[in-house]
Amino acid sequence: MKKRVRQVLVLFLVGIISPFLLSFVYRETKPVIERTKKEQLNKSLQEVFPDSLIRFETVKNDTLWRIYKNDSCVGIIYRSSKKGYTSVIRPIVSVDSRGKIIRLKIQKEGLSETPGLGMNVTEDWFQEQFRGLSEDELWLKKDREEGKLDAITSATISSRAVVSAVREGLKNFKKYIPSSSSTHNEWFRNALESLLGNSRMEVIIQGKLWKGGDRYIYLSQGEGFASMIGVLVSIRNDTIQEVHIQFPEEGFCETPGYGSRVIDEEFDKRFKGKAIQDIDGIDAISGATITSNAVKNAIKTGYKEFIQGRNR
Amino acid sequence: MDNLFLIFLSAFLVNNIILMRFLGLCPFFGVSSRMETAVPMGMSVIFVMTLSTIITWFLYQFVLVPLDLIYLRTVVFILVIASLVQFLELFFKKQIPALYSAMGIFLPLITTNCAILGVAFLNIDNNFGLLSSLVFAISSGLGFLLAITLIGSIRERLENAPIPDSLKGLPISFIAAALMGLAFLGFSGFMGLSL
Amino acid sequence: MSRTFIDGIIKNNLILVLAIGLCPTLAVTTSAYNGLGMGLAATFVLIFSNLIISAFRNIIPDNLRIPIFIVIIATFVTVVDYTLKAYVPFLSVQLGVFVPLIVVNCGILGRAEGFAYDHSPGYALMDGLGIGLGFTIILFVMGTIREILGQGIWLKIPGMFSGFKVFGEAFTNSSVILMILPPGGFLTIALLMGIFNLFRRK
């Protein structure tokens, strides 16, 4: 009997101590693991766009980022993948605002092509060839006449996989490339000026909310199809007077010819004279629903902040 | 369907569990000296691998993940596999003596066979669903059977071959395995397969 | 005690003599650094499981010893696994599934059962150190042979050190790639064992 009790006790102890120790180790290492992952990602982003004055904004988790410099979008970085010879090849590629490749880097993690042959896709000379190429030129010379890339000797399959991964990624993501480089700030200054005219405004929240007589102006942002969209709203007696949507040539980082229909069809005019609760009833621009909704949401969230700011 | 077939090909040939992934080498060299032990060992591996995959997959997806206990994965899996093997041994002994006489003596060896635990881990690392996991386990087991049968028959012949003394036994079997591996390397890139 | 240590390295060498723990030996030794990392990880587990088991050998009930050993070993394996993931992520990726698989390395359970369970902690520690060192040395040597022949460099540490160029550029560009592919692992271990046998017989 005594032996039984002892056995149960020992088992019980082992069963308690082991998970306890492990949960401790897990809790200690988890933040470190996550931090290293983030650092690695940041490092690889910086490697393909080495400039210290920029910041990255995630558009699609783990696949697409926008590069911002002085608040204007100067390019994108994407990650794509393609089956190589014996593993999956995952390049990270940076593209400038003209849609030309700046730099690419092939992730070594999980890459196991034939050593000495396919593995050479990670070599500098091979990756360097891509610089400055546009989508049509992203072919192997031996595959297409317009191609500008040399394959690695005896590793055509791996080379071709890299080239198609880059090309297909560019094809998929080029719609996210900003078409202009002028800044958000400029747009904002002009829009504010056209709203204000000569009237004097007092600042309620710096850079966000202004008041002139019974008129309020607020700035807000909404998440569009591929980026943040800025709106500047002028409001009087809870009725919208005028809405300014950030234009493409003013740093409007939205899909050209797609989201920008919001601008072409003068979506901003539809808000005139509406009360905030009527906004949901306004028709979206067909073919640009996400952008339209982003504008609506930006107006609504900005309105909430405005109410809070006004009552302060 | 296509995908499952690729998983099969990959686990069976391209990434053969023994020759390419190096999982389960201990029983591979331990019992492969004769065909009559090699084949039942391979059968036992397929059997246990399939069962343990089902159990560990459910345990992981429906117990460890929801309770946020994934860090207990190694402890839980090895205990489950060890108990499963013990249970099978007892069960066969009592209920199915025919199977026991065929697989019985190999079962204890299987607990410390890294192929079983390795396949359980790989299923999770590859984010396989239940069906894919099953296909992966069975084809890995078949790959094991294939490799162990081949090496078994080679080793039977090697017994009569003139071999330098210092290479007798294990070393020459390793060399045979290397040559087999070389042949299997020919499958890589087959249908763009990789894992 | 020093006898135990030396026996652990040579007479009880896990790989060359007992032919145990072959899977990680062949799988991860594509470079000297990976081999070293794997060897040290296994050594850590071996030392601590040996120590704990020997320290508590009088309380561990005889009929329940195997499952208890397994839990103890698995616990230390998980500790190593997460530590590597956190502090040497690249190595952790390279070793992959073979880190958690240390748990089924028959050598570790074998030492727990065959040595630590009936020796005092001092001896168990020495045994763990010796066996671990013996294991690590073989992995390192295998990694060295395969890396030098397969890539022409030695001791490359990803992200930190690009490795010693052992042979000239010409060799690096046309190295014996086979050596870092799976068959190269079998070949290397076969030759190492053969050489070891040659000396042992004399």
XYZ file of C-alpha atoms in Angstrom:
709
model
C 0.000 0.000 0.000
C 2.719 2.371 1.001
C 4.561 1.548 -2.187
C 1.472 2.357 -4.230
C 1.115 5.736 -2.585
C 4.737 6.517 -3.254
C 4.422 5.572 -6.916
C 1.369 7.727 -7.423
C 3.100 10.584 -5.654
C 6.193 10.389 -7.840
C 4.139 10.238 -11.024
C 2.075 13.150 -9.817
C 5.202 15.190 -9.082
C 6.727 14.464 -12.479
C 3.409 15.349 -14.090
C 3.343 18.691 -12.290
C 6.958 19.753 -12.513
C 7.523 19.022 -16.184
C 4.624 21.098 -17.629
C 5.303 23.819 -15.087
C 8.940 24.104 -16.137
C 7.970 24.012 -19.787
C 5.308 26.663 -19.486
C 7.925 28.846 -17.828
C 10.410 28.267 -20.663
C 7.668 28.844 -23.221
C 6.621 32.120 -21.640
C 10.213 33.317 -21.438
C 11.148 32.445 -25.004
C 7.932 33.334 -26.824
C 8.472 37.118 -26.910
C 12.083 36.582 -27.963
C 11.015 34.271 -30.784
C 8.426 36.758 -31.995
C 10.852 39.652 -31.766
C 13.509 37.809 -33.758
C 10.939 36.992 -36.416
C 9.968 40.632 -36.690
C 13.582 41.746 -36.772
C 14.369 39.263 -39.513
C 11.458 40.518 -41.572
C 12.498 44.121 -41.054
C 16.042 43.250 -41.944
C 15.042 41.574 -45.187
C 12.813 44.525 -46.077
C 15.661 46.895 -45.460
C 18.021 44.771 -47.487
C 15.926 45.192 -50.603
C 15.393 48.893 -49.975
C 18.414 50.190 -48.139
C 17.464 53.683 -47.094
C 17.271 54.803 -43.530
C 14.690 57.529 -44.077
C 11.865 55.221 -44.955
C 9.195 53.325 -43.182
C 7.271 50.258 -44.262
C 3.593 49.798 -44.066
C 2.064 46.361 -44.332
C -0.583 46.089 -47.006
C -0.954 42.314 -46.981
C 0.490 40.437 -44.100
C 3.768 38.789 -45.042
C 3.418 39.445 -48.760
C 3.072 43.116 -49.578
C 4.456 46.300 -48.095
C 4.484 49.912 -49.155
C 7.582 52.029 -48.807
C 7.025 55.528 -47.508
C 9.501 58.347 -47.611
C 8.497 61.666 -46.083
C 4.927 60.402 -45.971
C 4.766 59.719 -49.660
C 4.659 56.320 -51.174
C 7.784 55.646 -53.209
C 7.418 51.971 -54.022
C 6.389 48.569 -52.876
C 8.016 45.401 -51.635
C 6.438 42.039 -52.249
C 7.162 38.453 -51.573
C 6.191 35.757 -54.032
C 6.924 32.096 -54.401
C 7.398 29.485 -57.087
C 8.382 25.866 -57.086
C 11.988 25.481 -58.073
C 13.755 22.227 -58.770
C 13.693 20.677 -55.331
C 12.236 23.380 -53.107
C 10.096 26.459 -53.092
C 11.882 29.656 -54.074
C 10.719 32.795 -52.270
C 12.145 36.076 -53.464
C 11.536 39.384 -51.723
C 11.436 42.136 -54.325
C 11.393 45.906 -54.119
C 9.859 47.920 -56.945
C 10.060 51.644 -57.529
C 7.193 53.936 -58.473
C 7.808 53.368 -62.199
C 7.266 49.640 -61.772
C 10.925 48.744 -62.186
C 12.740 46.269 -59.993
C 15.058 47.858 -57.498
C 16.513 44.830 -55.847
C 15.642 41.275 -54.942
C 16.726 38.844 -52.364
C 15.983 35.161 -52.253
C 15.149 33.857 -48.848
C 17.549 31.181 -47.774
C 15.094 29.833 -45.266
C 13.539 26.678 -46.643
C 15.541 26.930 -49.847
C 17.133 23.637 -50.767
C 17.984 23.578 -54.409
C 20.871 21.463 -55.631
C 23.945 22.786 -53.836
C 26.425 24.370 -56.193
C 23.890 24.547 -59.009
C 20.345 25.666 -58.250
C 21.501 26.975 -54.900
C 23.478 29.623 -56.827
C 20.274 31.633 -57.287
C 21.303 33.299 -54.040
C 24.481 34.632 -55.622
C 24.867 38.345 -56.119
C 25.556 38.376 -59.854
C 22.339 36.518 -60.526
C 20.179 38.753 -58.355
C 21.956 41.901 -59.530
C 20.729 41.280 -63.123
C 17.172 42.128 -62.156
C 17.885 45.737 -61.256
C 15.950 48.240 -63.327
C 13.966 45.682 -65.315
C 10.281 46.064 -65.974
C 7.677 43.353 -66.247
C 8.132 42.600 -69.984
C 11.857 42.200 -69.578
C 11.595 39.641 -66.804
C 12.265 36.570 -68.886
C 15.294 34.396 -69.405
C 17.123 35.371 -72.566
C 16.790 31.836 -73.798
C 13.006 31.816 -73.284
C 11.937 35.107 -74.829
C 13.532 37.604 -77.113
C 12.732 40.565 -74.905
C 14.169 38.766 -71.881
C 17.211 40.301 -70.280
C 18.251 37.647 -67.785
C 20.930 34.973 -67.923
C 20.199 31.585 -66.415
C 22.623 29.857 -64.118
C 24.557 27.224 -66.028
C 23.011 23.757 -65.528
C 20.318 25.196 -63.279
C 17.756 26.480 -65.747
C 14.768 25.207 -63.778
C 15.790 27.007 -60.617
C 16.664 30.191 -62.536
C 13.399 30.116 -64.427
C 11.502 29.650 -61.163
C 13.078 32.786 -59.707
C 12.309 34.786 -62.830
C 8.678 33.684 -62.961
C 8.215 34.240 -59.229
C 9.434 37.815 -59.642
C 7.453 38.434 -62.815
C 4.204 36.968 -61.561
C 4.551 38.825 -58.282
C 5.043 42.083 -60.159
C 2.034 41.329 -62.326
C -0.129 40.697 -59.278
C 1.071 43.566 -57.188
C 1.891 46.344 -59.627
C -1.556 47.819 -59.193
C -0.447 48.790 -55.720
C 2.413 50.881 -57.006
C 1.733 54.536 -56.342
C 1.546 56.560 -59.515
C 2.883 59.753 -58.065
C 5.413 60.892 -55.598
C 4.050 64.219 -54.375
C 3.291 64.244 -50.749
C 0.313 63.791 -48.592
C 1.292 67.015 -46.888
C 0.961 69.036 -50.046
C -2.458 67.682 -50.738
C -3.501 68.452 -47.253
C -2.278 72.058 -47.391
C -4.022 72.737 -50.690
C -7.248 71.104 -49.631
C -7.354 73.002 -46.393
C -6.676 76.232 -48.205
C -9.489 75.704 -50.684
C -11.880 74.907 -47.878
C -10.922 77.833 -45.724
C -10.711 80.555 -48.304
C -10.093 83.710 -46.368
C -11.896 82.811 -43.196
C -9.909 82.417 -40.024
C -9.912 79.126 -38.227
C -8.898 78.198 -34.742
C -7.128 74.949 -34.162
C -8.860 72.589 -31.772
C -6.704 69.542 -32.293
C -3.426 70.138 -34.057
C -3.539 68.610 -37.525
C -6.959 67.103 -36.988
C -9.747 69.505 -36.133
C -10.344 73.169 -36.805
C -13.182 75.557 -36.016
C -14.327 78.780 -37.684
C -17.619 80.277 -36.517
C -20.158 77.465 -36.669
C -18.106 75.513 -39.178
C -15.805 72.645 -38.308
C -13.205 70.979 -40.499
C -11.719 67.638 -39.717
C -9.122 65.379 -41.261
C -9.505 61.623 -41.206
C -8.114 58.495 -42.809
C -9.640 55.252 -43.980
C -8.109 52.029 -45.128
C -8.654 51.617 -48.839
C -8.039 48.769 -51.213
C -4.319 49.168 -51.053
C -3.534 52.068 -48.801
C -4.729 54.762 -46.487
C -7.030 57.336 -47.976
C -7.188 60.856 -46.602
C -10.405 62.879 -46.398
C -10.922 66.452 -45.283
C -14.502 67.198 -44.260
C -16.142 70.513 -43.640
C -19.267 70.345 -41.512
C -21.875 72.808 -40.300
C -24.841 72.073 -38.041
C -24.155 68.342 -38.358
C -24.505 68.539 -42.135
C -21.619 67.819 -44.443
C -20.769 70.760 -46.596
C -17.799 69.606 -48.535
C -15.554 66.578 -48.722
C -12.057 66.502 -50.149
C -10.647 63.143 -51.102
C -6.941 62.831 -51.573
C -6.288 62.883 -55.346
C -3.979 60.434 -57.120
C -1.551 63.075 -58.246
C -1.395 64.232 -54.684
C -0.194 61.012 -53.170
C -3.471 59.174 -53.360
C -2.033 55.699 -53.002
C -4.918 53.849 -54.561
C -5.172 51.519 -57.523
C -4.929 53.668 -60.656
C -8.015 53.449 -62.847
C -9.721 51.380 -60.254
C -9.931 52.989 -56.870
C -9.342 56.335 -58.508
C -12.773 56.149 -60.105
C -13.845 57.559 -56.802
C -12.172 60.721 -57.985
C -13.263 60.552 -61.640
C -16.921 60.179 -60.792
C -16.793 62.952 -58.256
C -17.725 60.764 -55.371
C -17.068 63.680 -53.024
C -20.062 65.612 -54.442
C -22.431 62.886 -53.233
C -21.822 63.805 -49.634
C -22.880 67.399 -49.965
C -25.712 68.349 -47.621
C -25.948 64.908 -46.050
C -26.212 64.317 -42.346
C -23.787 61.843 -40.856
C -26.438 59.137 -40.406
C -27.279 59.299 -44.147
C -23.793 58.370 -45.226
C -24.436 54.659 -45.230
C -27.190 55.200 -47.786
C -24.905 56.827 -50.336
C -24.236 54.582 -53.330
C -20.707 53.319 -53.753
C -18.921 53.784 -57.068
C -19.308 50.561 -59.001
C -15.975 48.825 -59.453
C -14.485 50.711 -56.559
C -16.585 49.575 -53.661
C -13.715 49.096 -51.255
C -12.336 52.541 -51.901
C -15.817 54.069 -51.669
C -16.415 52.388 -48.354
C -13.025 53.495 -47.142
C -13.992 57.077 -47.829
C -17.291 56.611 -46.018
C -15.619 55.017 -43.065
C -13.010 57.716 -42.909
C -15.749 60.320 -42.767
C -17.609 58.399 -40.066
C -14.636 57.703 -37.805
C -13.448 61.268 -38.244
C -16.910 62.414 -37.239
C -16.745 60.505 -33.982
C -13.396 62.077 -33.158
C -14.788 65.445 -34.094
C -17.716 65.054 -31.661
C -15.315 64.112 -28.897
C -12.995 66.991 -29.767
C -15.843 69.491 -29.926
C -17.179 68.547 -26.528
C -13.831 68.765 -24.884
C -6.678 14.475 -55.246
C -3.739 15.691 -57.238
C -2.239 17.046 -54.088
C -2.632 13.770 -52.201
C -0.937 11.920 -55.026
C 1.965 14.350 -54.854
C 2.209 13.833 -51.098
C 2.329 10.104 -51.728
C 5.054 10.349 -54.353
C 7.037 12.749 -52.276
C 6.947 10.665 -49.103
C 7.367 7.335 -50.866
C 10.191 8.129 -53.271
C 11.463 11.673 -53.544
C 11.836 12.295 -49.853
C 12.113 8.669 -48.828
C 11.984 8.657 -45.080
C 15.133 6.599 -44.661
C 17.363 7.442 -47.566
C 16.584 11.144 -47.887
C 15.222 12.216 -44.532
C 17.295 9.933 -42.323
C 14.449 9.008 -40.026
C 14.268 5.539 -38.502
C 17.822 4.467 -39.161
C 18.212 2.406 -35.976
C 15.675 -0.295 -36.911
C 16.674 0.115 -40.525
C 20.191 -1.133 -39.835
C 19.279 -3.132 -36.775
C 16.950 -5.663 -38.357
C 17.676 -5.423 -42.054
C 20.328 -8.122 -42.174
C 17.749 -10.723 -43.234
C 14.664 -10.478 -45.380
C 12.509 -12.457 -42.969
C 12.957 -9.816 -40.282
C 13.061 -6.798 -42.571
C 9.607 -7.252 -44.064
C 7.619 -7.693 -40.807
C 9.500 -4.746 -39.338
C 8.408 -2.633 -42.287
C 4.814 -3.814 -41.857
C 4.840 -2.958 -38.152
C 6.156 0.503 -38.920
C 3.392 1.191 -41.435
C 0.814 -0.001 -38.928
C 2.055 1.969 -35.919
C 2.847 5.047 -37.995
C -0.700 5.243 -39.330
C -2.304 4.722 -35.926
C -0.023 7.157 -34.123
C -0.560 9.779 -36.813
C -4.318 9.649 -36.332
C -4.022 9.884 -32.555
C -1.392 12.613 -32.408
C -3.153 14.655 -35.073
C -6.412 14.716 -33.119
C -4.598 15.337 -29.848
C -2.698 18.252 -31.318
C -5.574 19.915 -33.160
C -8.271 19.386 -30.549
C -6.410 19.405 -27.246
C -3.009 21.057 -27.418
C -3.879 23.907 -29.781
C -7.171 24.966 -28.138
C -5.602 24.862 -24.675
C -2.526 26.751 -25.889
C -0.280 23.919 -24.755
C 1.719 23.392 -27.933
C 4.929 23.504 -25.926
C 3.958 20.141 -24.425
C 3.949 18.637 -27.903
C 7.151 16.606 -27.551
C 6.272 15.235 -24.107
C 2.725 14.325 -25.056
C 3.581 12.755 -28.399
C 6.320 10.502 -27.115
C 4.165 9.346 -24.213
C 1.268 8.637 -26.533
C 3.431 6.671 -28.927
C 5.083 4.700 -26.132
C 1.721 3.801 -24.604
C 0.257 2.962 -27.994
C 3.068 0.528 -28.693
C 2.726 -1.046 -25.235
C -0.989 -1.386 -25.700
C -0.641 -2.933 -29.143
C 1.858 -5.428 -27.829
C -0.462 -6.555 -25.020
C -3.499 -6.547 -27.275
C -1.870 -8.660 -29.965
C -0.492 -11.078 -27.418
C -3.939 -11.737 -25.932
C -6.247 -11.325 -28.898
C -4.443 -11.881 -32.182
C -1.569 -14.280 -31.585
C -0.930 -14.614 -35.307
C -0.141 -10.913 -35.592
C 1.843 -11.035 -32.391
C 4.111 -13.734 -33.688
C 4.628 -11.671 -36.841
C 5.167 -8.216 -35.344
C 5.491 -8.795 -31.611
C 9.217 -8.679 -31.160
C 9.537 -5.575 -33.323
C 7.029 -3.472 -31.463
C 9.257 -2.476 -28.511
C 11.900 -1.344 -30.984
C 9.407 0.994 -32.556
C 8.972 3.280 -29.534
C 12.417 4.697 -30.037
C 12.054 4.747 -33.805
C 12.374 8.371 -34.723
C 10.433 7.778 -37.935
C 7.170 7.459 -35.999
C 7.620 10.595 -33.938
C 9.255 12.360 -36.873
C 6.245 11.786 -39.123
C 3.941 13.040 -36.356
C 6.005 16.252 -36.133
C 6.315 16.686 -39.889
C 2.548 16.442 -40.301
C 2.163 19.369 -37.962
C 5.051 21.403 -39.336
C 3.602 21.012 -42.836
C 0.116 22.034 -41.661
C -1.384 18.873 -43.079
C -5.076 18.175 -42.610
C -6.240 14.775 -41.388
C -6.470 13.198 -44.838
C -3.109 14.541 -45.988
C -1.543 13.427 -42.703
C -2.894 9.936 -43.213
C -1.628 9.738 -46.775
C 1.714 11.098 -45.648
C 1.984 8.546 -42.836
C 1.028 5.569 -44.973
C 3.296 6.538 -47.844
C 6.173 7.240 -45.462
C 5.631 3.786 -43.982
C 5.568 2.274 -47.477
C 8.778 4.132 -48.252
C 10.295 2.607 -45.130
C 9.167 -0.857 -46.205
C 10.593 -0.316 -49.679
C 13.967 0.843 -48.396
C 14.272 -1.833 -45.736
C 13.325 -4.588 -48.202
C 15.887 -3.378 -50.701
C 18.672 -3.083 -48.163
C 17.677 -6.437 -46.623
C 18.137 -8.216 -49.913
C 21.400 -6.418 -50.598
C 22.776 -7.327 -47.180
C 21.884 -10.986 -47.618
C 24.052 -11.052 -50.705
C 26.823 -9.041 -49.093
C 27.322 -11.823 -46.565
C 29.094 -13.930 -49.154
C 31.039 -11.090 -50.684
C 34.723 -10.494 -49.989
C 34.829 -7.300 -47.933
C 37.771 -5.674 -46.130
C 37.628 -6.659 -42.479
C 37.205 -3.181 -41.120
C 34.213 -2.523 -43.352
C 32.356 -5.704 -42.457
C 28.964 -5.332 -40.859
C 27.574 -1.848 -40.548
C 30.052 0.187 -42.634
C 29.425 -1.794 -45.805
C 25.681 -1.506 -45.232
C 26.089 2.258 -45.021
C 27.922 2.224 -48.324
C 25.115 0.156 -49.837
C 22.614 2.656 -48.447
C 24.643 5.502 -49.936
C 24.471 3.908 -53.390
C 20.751 3.336 -52.981
C 20.370 6.939 -51.899
C 22.228 8.006 -54.995
C 19.713 6.132 -57.103
C 16.820 7.684 -55.175
C 18.337 11.108 -55.724
C 17.316 10.615 -59.326
C 13.716 11.130 -58.237
C 14.333 14.628 -56.959
C 12.849 17.266 -59.163
C 10.447 14.587 -60.428
C 7.177 16.443 -61.106
C 8.746 19.421 -59.350
C 8.502 17.577 -56.092
C 10.004 18.782 -52.904
C 9.058 19.273 -49.330
C 35.462 9.317 -12.432
C 37.773 10.512 -15.179
C 37.673 6.901 -16.361
C 33.893 7.233 -16.817
C 34.435 10.408 -18.801
C 36.987 8.886 -21.157
C 34.994 5.679 -21.551
C 32.060 7.865 -22.565
C 34.079 9.410 -25.368
C 35.735 6.296 -26.757
C 34.665 2.936 -25.405
C 30.977 3.788 -25.285
C 30.995 6.120 -28.260
C 27.352 6.305 -29.257
C 27.843 6.376 -32.964
C 31.015 4.488 -33.778
C 30.713 1.710 -31.209
C 27.060 1.416 -30.333
C 25.692 2.685 -33.674
C 22.964 4.593 -31.859
C 21.594 8.022 -32.635
C 22.365 7.712 -36.312
C 19.473 9.771 -37.608
C 20.651 13.215 -36.465
C 24.249 12.206 -37.145
C 23.539 11.789 -40.818
C 20.807 14.329 -41.286
C 22.235 17.527 -39.879
C 25.943 17.159 -40.574
C 25.939 19.059 -43.842
C 28.158 21.628 -42.166
C 30.497 21.650 -39.199
C 28.467 24.347 -37.470
C 25.218 22.379 -37.723
C 26.959 19.255 -36.434
C 28.381 21.149 -33.494
C 24.998 22.708 -32.699
C 23.222 19.366 -32.785
C 25.952 17.727 -30.682
C 25.787 20.411 -28.018
C 21.999 20.313 -27.900
C 22.053 16.548 -27.359
C 24.848 16.886 -24.786
C 22.811 19.372 -22.800
C 19.862 17.001 -22.687
C 22.106 14.065 -21.850
C 23.837 15.826 -18.955
C 20.677 17.118 -17.330
C 18.605 13.979 -17.771
C 21.498 11.908 -16.411
C 21.889 14.240 -13.425
C 18.213 14.383 -12.519
C 17.632 10.681 -12.955
C 20.660 9.775 -10.893
C 19.787 12.283 -8.170
C 16.291 10.881 -7.805
C 17.138 7.274 -8.577
C 16.028 6.162 -5.107
C 12.556 7.641 -5.377
C 11.776 6.639 -8.946
C 9.734 3.425 -8.706
C 11.297 0.596 -10.637
C 8.225 -0.434 -12.602
C 7.461 3.115 -13.704
C 10.985 4.156 -14.533
C 10.766 4.134 -18.340
C 7.808 6.549 -18.680
C 9.368 8.790 -16.045
C 12.694 8.803 -17.909
C 10.875 9.652 -21.100
C 9.071 12.594 -19.515
C 12.291 13.924 -17.992
C 14.166 13.641 -21.280
C 11.277 15.133 -23.267
C 11.158 18.068 -20.866
C 14.803 18.941 -21.401
C 14.441 18.424 -25.136
C 11.623 20.967 -25.214
C 13.735 23.388 -23.184
C 16.538 23.082 -25.743
C 14.097 23.333 -28.627
C 12.615 26.631 -27.468
C 15.953 28.071 -26.410
C 17.406 27.410 -29.861
C 14.301 28.843 -31.522
C 14.662 32.025 -29.501
C 18.390 32.672 -29.536
C 19.819 30.892 -32.589
C 16.834 30.878 -34.955
C 18.842 30.073 -38.030
C 20.413 26.997 -36.482
C 17.006 25.963 -35.220
C 15.627 26.095 -38.762
C 18.555 24.092 -40.078
C 18.249 21.346 -37.490
C 14.481 21.378 -37.883
C 12.603 18.357 -36.680
C 15.787 16.726 -35.381
C 15.867 18.885 -32.273
C 12.576 17.545 -30.839
C 13.650 14.130 -32.096
C 16.533 14.075 -29.619
C 13.889 12.606 -27.361
C 13.922 9.320 -29.278
C 17.685 9.201 -29.522
C 18.101 5.735 -28.027
C 21.471 6.781 -26.672
C 19.994 9.155 -24.131
C 17.355 6.767 -22.839
C 20.015 4.057 -22.924
C 22.373 6.032 -20.678
C 19.543 6.898 -18.314
C 18.560 3.268 -17.993
C 21.986 1.684 -18.218
C 24.117 4.132 -16.272
C 22.453 7.041 -14.471
C 19.848 4.869 -12.781
C 22.448 2.975 -10.733
C 25.259 5.507 -10.300
C 25.668 8.575 -8.138
C 25.153 12.033 -9.673
C 28.902 12.700 -9.929
C 29.447 9.667 -12.118
C 26.246 10.326 -14.032
C 27.432 13.845 -14.796
C 30.805 12.568 -15.994
C 29.111 9.943 -18.130
C 26.795 12.547 -19.631
C 29.717 14.833 -20.399
C 31.797 12.034 -21.895
C 29.056 10.501 -24.015
C 27.899 13.936 -25.093
C 31.404 14.990 -26.030
C 31.988 11.760 -27.940
C 28.753 12.338 -29.834
C 29.565 15.994 -30.495
C 33.058 15.225 -31.758
C 31.763 12.713 -34.295
C 29.080 15.114 -35.496
C 31.611 17.898 -35.792
C 34.081 15.700 -37.674
C 31.364 14.479 -40.025
C 30.189 18.021 -40.599
C 33.760 19.112 -41.238
C 34.450 16.384 -43.798
C 31.193 16.950 -45.605
C 31.408 20.732 -45.605
C 34.987 20.863 -46.806
C 34.521 18.334 -49.589
C 31.003 19.445 -50.465
C 31.464 23.201 -50.412
C 35.177 23.838 -50.161
C 34.782 25.854 -46.993
C 34.925 25.104 -43.287
C 32.999 26.373 -40.297
C 30.613 28.641 -42.083
C 28.261 30.257 -39.578
C 25.252 31.632 -41.426
C 24.904 35.349 -40.947
C 28.149 35.698 -38.993
C 31.118 34.103 -40.632
C 31.518 33.052 -44.244
C 33.882 30.179 -43.439
C 37.547 29.399 -44.030
C 38.342 28.824 -47.675
C 40.098 25.483 -47.421
C 40.747 24.949 -51.085
C 41.035 27.511 -53.825
C 38.254 29.208 -55.715
C 38.370 26.579 -58.445
C 37.422 23.860 -55.988
C 34.695 25.889 -54.355
C 33.031 26.352 -57.720
C 33.021 22.666 -58.568
C 32.968 20.936 -55.199
C 31.845 17.371 -54.558
C 28.203 18.270 -54.091
C 27.352 14.647 -53.390
C 28.947 14.991 -49.972
C 26.316 17.389 -48.678
C 23.482 15.425 -50.215
C 22.004 12.509 -48.231
C 24.180 9.750 -49.778
C 27.270 11.683 -48.730
C 26.168 11.255 -45.124
C 26.066 7.468 -45.474
C 29.441 7.410 -47.198
C 31.129 9.561 -44.572
C 29.847 7.548 -41.625
C 30.812 4.287 -43.377
C 34.379 5.467 -43.870
C 34.650 6.885 -40.332
C 33.454 3.588 -38.886
C 35.816 1.658 -41.120
C 38.804 3.743 -40.031
C 37.770 3.424 -36.394
C 37.502 -0.354 -36.730
C 40.910 -0.481 -38.381
C 42.536 1.147 -35.361
C 40.505 -0.735 -32.795
C 41.507 -4.125 -34.145
C 45.202 -3.369 -33.867
